Amino acid sequence: MTESITLALQHVRQRLADAERVAGRPAGSAQLLAVSKTFPAADVQQAYLAGQRAFGENYVQELQQKCAELAALDIEWHFIGPLQSNKTRPVAELAHWVHSVERLKIAERLSAQRPEALPPLNVCIQVNVSGEASKSGCAPEQALELARAVAALPRLALRGLMCIPEPTEDAARLAAQFALLRRLQQQLAAEGLALDTLSMGMSADLAVAVAEGATMVRIGTAIFGSRHYH
Ligand SMILES: *Cc1c(COP(=O)(O)O)cnc(C)c1O
């Protein structure tokens, strides 16, 4: 079981390297975030022993539990799930990154609650690139205004944009949605907001995301296996 995480991680690293090469991008230009939601701390530790340092969690309580259990390890924690305003404090205190900022109120609370002793919290703005009503994220037309406001908050470092495309196997549709996030990044740069991170790509669409410019891919299933919710 544990050995399979090591092997799966090697396989994902190879897929990522292949995707970078095919896209004509430098090796290592897309970082791997291991999404460990629903998996036990022992699995995170196994991936850590195989060299993985950045892990993503979706649920506040789970983040708290794993941070406590794995406090001895030098892990970079990324919060990537929907965040309610009454749950921002533990995230501001424990996470190194938050990928799912979609409205100003959440960003303001994270900034206000970020402990002074810690460096600014790295954040990405989540954008709804598929236009699905059910999807999290700000509308693409709101991204610039939200980015300006978030960039002005003292205890946050605005690093980039994040998206979850529509669940489809149609590579052209996926590519178009990833490309929208990249164009938004270029638009923000033209407005004086240079951001270095495009958080996009999951287990099934890693290569498409890298071809469209992802700098951080968020991979769960391909490393840890399928999730069982209870
Ligand atoms: C669960 C999750 C992932 C990982 O998805 P896989 O398909 O398991 O690789 C990535 N990003 C977010 C926001 C997630 O919630």
Short mmCIF file of C-alpha atoms and ligand atoms in Angstrom, two decimals:
data_model
loop_
_atom_site.label_atom_id
_atom_site.label_comp_id
_atom_site.label_asym_id
_atom_site.label_seq_id
_atom_site.Cartn_x
_atom_site.Cartn_y
_atom_site.Cartn_z
CA MET A 1 0.00 0.00 0.00
CA THR A 2 2.59 2.54 1.10
CA GLU A 3 5.03 1.41 -1.55
CA SER A 4 2.34 2.07 -4.14
CA ILE A 5 2.29 5.77 -3.17
CA THR A 6 6.02 6.00 -3.84
CA LEU A 7 5.58 4.34 -7.24
CA ALA A 8 2.53 6.43 -8.12
CA LEU A 9 4.43 9.59 -7.24
CA GLN A 10 7.29 8.57 -9.51
CA HIS A 11 4.81 7.92 -12.29
CA VAL A 12 3.15 11.34 -11.84
CA ARG A 13 6.54 13.07 -11.83
CA GLN A 14 7.31 11.32 -15.10
CA ARG A 15 3.95 12.39 -16.60
CA LEU A 16 4.66 15.96 -15.54
CA ALA A 17 8.16 15.90 -17.03
CA ASP A 18 6.78 14.44 -20.27
CA ALA A 19 4.07 17.11 -20.41
CA GLU A 20 6.65 19.87 -19.92
CA ARG A 21 8.84 18.45 -22.68
CA VAL A 22 5.95 18.01 -25.12
CA ALA A 23 4.85 21.60 -24.39
CA GLY A 24 8.38 22.83 -25.04
CA ARG A 25 8.68 24.12 -21.50
CA PRO A 26 11.68 23.91 -19.16
CA ALA A 27 11.86 20.89 -16.85
CA GLY A 28 10.53 21.83 -13.43
CA SER A 29 8.51 24.82 -14.65
CA ALA A 30 5.30 23.21 -13.40
CA GLN A 31 5.32 22.32 -9.72
CA LEU A 32 3.55 19.30 -8.27
CA LEU A 33 1.04 19.79 -5.47
CA ALA A 34 -0.02 16.45 -3.93
CA VAL A 35 -3.70 16.63 -2.98
CA SER A 36 -4.08 14.46 0.13
CA LYS A 37 -7.70 15.20 1.08
CA THR A 38 -9.50 12.21 2.66
CA PHE A 39 -6.22 10.26 2.95
CA PRO A 40 -4.56 9.63 6.33
CA ALA A 41 -1.46 11.36 7.63
CA ALA A 42 0.47 8.11 7.10
CA ASP A 43 -0.07 8.46 3.34
CA VAL A 44 1.16 12.05 3.41
CA GLN A 45 4.21 10.87 5.30
CA GLN A 46 4.88 8.21 2.70
CA ALA A 47 4.80 10.77 -0.10
CA TYR A 48 7.02 13.02 2.03
CA LEU A 49 9.56 10.24 2.39
CA ALA A 50 9.51 9.98 -1.40
CA GLY A 51 10.51 13.64 -1.59
CA GLN A 52 7.16 15.45 -1.92
CA ARG A 53 6.92 18.66 0.15
CA ALA A 54 3.78 20.53 -1.02
CA PHE A 55 0.41 19.05 -0.05
CA GLY A 56 -3.13 20.28 -0.73
CA GLU A 57 -6.15 19.94 1.55
CA ASN A 58 -9.83 20.84 0.99
CA TYR A 59 -11.36 20.67 4.44
CA VAL A 60 -10.39 22.88 7.37
CA GLN A 61 -10.72 20.23 10.02
CA GLU A 62 -8.64 17.79 8.05
CA LEU A 63 -5.96 20.41 7.53
CA GLN A 64 -5.85 21.03 11.28
CA GLN A 65 -5.58 17.32 12.07
CA LYS A 66 -2.81 16.62 9.58
CA CYS A 67 -0.84 19.73 10.52
CA ALA A 68 -0.90 18.55 14.12
CA GLU A 69 0.01 14.95 13.31
CA LEU A 70 2.77 15.89 10.90
CA ALA A 71 4.12 18.95 12.71
CA ALA A 72 7.63 17.47 12.75
CA LEU A 73 7.81 17.41 8.93
CA ASP A 74 8.78 20.38 6.76
CA ILE A 75 5.54 20.41 4.75
CA GLU A 76 4.19 23.31 2.69
CA TRP A 77 0.40 23.20 3.17
CA HIS A 78 -1.95 24.50 0.48
CA PHE A 79 -5.64 25.02 1.19
CA ILE A 80 -7.54 24.44 -2.06
CA GLY A 81 -11.17 23.91 -1.01
CA PRO A 82 -14.17 26.20 -0.61
CA LEU A 83 -13.64 28.42 2.42
CA GLN A 84 -16.44 29.83 4.58
CA SER A 85 -15.81 33.08 6.37
CA ASN A 86 -16.27 31.56 9.83
CA LYS A 87 -13.48 29.03 9.14
CA THR A 88 -10.73 31.33 7.90
CA ARG A 89 -8.72 31.59 11.13
CA PRO A 90 -7.16 28.10 11.26
CA VAL A 91 -6.34 28.39 7.56
CA ALA A 92 -4.67 31.78 8.10
CA GLU A 93 -2.65 30.25 10.91
CA LEU A 94 -1.68 26.92 9.34
CA ALA A 95 -1.54 27.21 5.55
CA HIS A 96 1.31 28.52 3.42
CA TRP A 97 -1.00 28.99 0.43
CA VAL A 98 -4.74 29.38 -0.23
CA HIS A 99 -5.81 28.72 -3.83
CA SER A 100 -9.54 29.27 -3.42
CA VAL A 101 -10.01 32.97 -2.72
CA GLU A 102 -13.15 33.96 -4.63
CA ARG A 103 -14.43 37.02 -2.78
CA LEU A 104 -12.93 39.96 -0.94
CA LYS A 105 -14.46 39.22 2.43
CA ILE A 106 -12.55 35.93 2.70
CA ALA A 107 -9.31 37.60 1.66
CA GLU A 108 -9.79 40.39 4.22
CA ARG A 109 -10.32 37.90 6.99
CA LEU A 110 -7.30 35.81 5.98
CA SER A 111 -5.16 38.96 5.96
CA ALA A 112 -6.45 40.16 9.33
CA GLN A 113 -5.98 36.72 10.90
CA ARG A 114 -2.55 35.92 9.47
CA PRO A 115 -0.20 35.79 12.49
CA GLU A 116 2.43 38.55 12.54
CA ALA A 117 5.20 36.03 13.16
CA LEU A 118 4.53 34.30 9.83
CA PRO A 119 5.35 35.55 6.33
CA PRO A 120 2.41 36.82 4.25
CA LEU A 121 -0.01 34.09 3.17
CA ASN A 122 0.34 33.23 -0.53
CA VAL A 123 -3.01 33.32 -2.29
CA CYS A 124 -4.54 32.59 -5.67
CA ILE A 125 -7.86 33.90 -6.88
CA GLN A 126 -10.16 31.12 -8.03
CA VAL A 127 -11.91 31.92 -11.29
CA ASN A 128 -14.98 30.17 -12.65
CA VAL A 129 -13.71 29.50 -16.16
CA SER A 130 -16.49 27.14 -17.23
CA GLY A 131 -19.40 29.44 -16.45
CA GLU A 132 -21.24 26.61 -14.70
CA ALA A 133 -23.61 28.08 -12.13
CA SER A 134 -22.64 25.46 -9.55
CA LYS A 135 -18.94 26.22 -9.73
CA SER A 136 -16.89 28.11 -7.18
CA GLY A 137 -14.79 31.05 -8.25
CA CYS A 138 -15.32 34.64 -9.27
CA ALA A 139 -16.55 35.47 -12.75
CA PRO A 140 -13.71 36.19 -15.19
CA GLU A 141 -14.97 39.78 -15.56
CA GLN A 142 -14.55 40.31 -11.80
CA ALA A 143 -11.02 38.94 -11.57
CA LEU A 144 -9.19 42.23 -12.16
CA GLU A 145 -11.12 44.19 -9.55
CA LEU A 146 -10.81 41.40 -6.99
CA ALA A 147 -7.10 40.97 -7.74
CA ARG A 148 -6.46 44.69 -7.17
CA ALA A 149 -8.24 44.61 -3.83
CA VAL A 150 -6.52 41.41 -2.69
CA ALA A 151 -3.10 42.70 -3.75
CA ALA A 152 -3.61 45.70 -1.47
CA LEU A 153 -4.11 43.58 1.66
CA PRO A 154 -1.07 43.76 3.94
CA ARG A 155 -0.73 40.15 5.11
CA LEU A 156 -1.43 38.41 1.80
CA ALA A 157 0.87 37.86 -1.17
CA LEU A 158 -1.24 37.57 -4.30
CA ARG A 159 0.56 34.92 -6.36
CA GLY A 160 -1.82 33.83 -9.08
CA LEU A 161 -5.03 32.41 -10.41
CA MET A 162 -6.63 29.02 -9.94
CA CYS A 163 -9.38 27.18 -11.82
CA ILE A 164 -11.27 23.92 -11.90
CA PRO A 165 -12.59 23.38 -15.43
CA GLU A 166 -15.83 21.69 -16.32
CA PRO A 167 -15.66 17.90 -15.86
CA THR A 168 -15.26 16.75 -19.44
CA GLU A 169 -12.86 14.54 -21.36
CA ASP A 170 -13.05 16.88 -24.33
CA ALA A 171 -9.44 18.10 -24.46
CA ALA A 172 -10.32 21.07 -26.67
CA ARG A 173 -12.92 22.34 -24.20
CA LEU A 174 -10.51 21.87 -21.31
CA ALA A 175 -7.76 23.66 -23.21
CA ALA A 176 -10.06 26.60 -23.92
CA GLN A 177 -10.92 26.95 -20.23
CA PHE A 178 -7.27 26.74 -19.12
CA ALA A 179 -6.36 29.26 -21.83
CA LEU A 180 -8.95 31.66 -20.43
CA LEU A 181 -7.12 31.59 -17.08
CA ARG A 182 -3.80 32.25 -18.83
CA ARG A 183 -5.26 35.18 -20.77
CA LEU A 184 -6.60 36.63 -17.53
CA GLN A 185 -3.11 36.37 -16.05
CA GLN A 186 -1.76 38.28 -19.08
CA GLN A 187 -4.48 40.88 -18.72
CA LEU A 188 -3.61 41.42 -15.06
CA ALA A 189 0.07 41.72 -15.98
CA ALA A 190 -0.82 44.43 -18.49
CA GLU A 191 -2.59 46.25 -15.65
CA GLY A 192 0.55 46.12 -13.53
CA LEU A 193 -0.33 43.00 -11.51
CA ALA A 194 2.36 40.48 -12.37
CA LEU A 195 1.44 37.07 -10.93
CA ASP A 196 3.73 34.04 -11.19
CA THR A 197 1.26 31.21 -10.56
CA LEU A 198 -1.35 29.44 -12.66
CA SER A 199 -2.82 26.68 -10.47
CA MET A 200 -4.58 24.34 -12.89
CA GLY A 201 -4.56 20.69 -13.89
CA MET A 202 -5.65 17.62 -11.93
CA SER A 203 -5.05 13.88 -12.36
CA ALA A 204 -7.08 13.53 -15.55
CA ASP A 205 -6.04 16.73 -17.34
CA LEU A 206 -2.48 17.37 -16.20
CA ALA A 207 -0.96 17.38 -19.70
CA VAL A 208 -3.57 19.73 -21.16
CA ALA A 209 -3.04 22.15 -18.28
CA VAL A 210 0.74 22.10 -18.68
CA ALA A 211 0.37 22.72 -22.41
CA GLU A 212 -1.73 25.78 -21.54
CA GLY A 213 0.80 27.17 -19.09
CA ALA A 214 0.06 25.67 -15.64
CA THR A 215 2.80 26.42 -13.11
CA MET A 216 1.25 24.27 -10.38
CA VAL A 217 -0.76 21.10 -10.95
CA ARG A 218 -2.93 19.72 -8.15
CA ILE A 219 -2.83 15.91 -8.24
CA GLY A 220 -4.75 13.66 -5.87
CA THR A 221 -6.12 10.43 -7.35
CA ALA A 222 -3.06 9.63 -9.46
CA ILE A 223 -0.88 9.69 -6.33
CA PHE A 224 -3.08 8.42 -3.50
CA GLY A 225 -5.76 6.42 -5.32
CA SER A 226 -9.50 6.96 -5.48
CA ARG A 227 -11.22 8.74 -2.65
CA HIS A 228 -13.98 7.26 -0.51
CA TYR A 229 -16.16 9.85 1.16
CA HIS A 230 -18.01 8.96 4.29
C1 LIG B 1 -9.61 17.03 -5.15
C2 LIG B 1 -9.02 18.20 -5.87
C3 LIG B 1 -7.93 18.04 -6.74
C4 LIG B 1 -7.31 16.71 -7.09
O1 LIG B 1 -8.11 16.06 -8.02
P1 LIG B 1 -7.70 14.62 -8.64
O2 LIG B 1 -8.60 14.46 -9.79
O3 LIG B 1 -7.90 13.61 -7.56
O4 LIG B 1 -6.26 14.71 -9.04
C5 LIG B 1 -7.41 19.19 -7.31
N1 LIG B 1 -7.92 20.41 -7.06
C6 LIG B 1 -8.97 20.59 -6.24
C7 LIG B 1 -9.49 21.95 -6.00
C8 LIG B 1 -9.56 19.49 -5.64
O5 LIG B 1 -10.61 19.69 -4.83
#
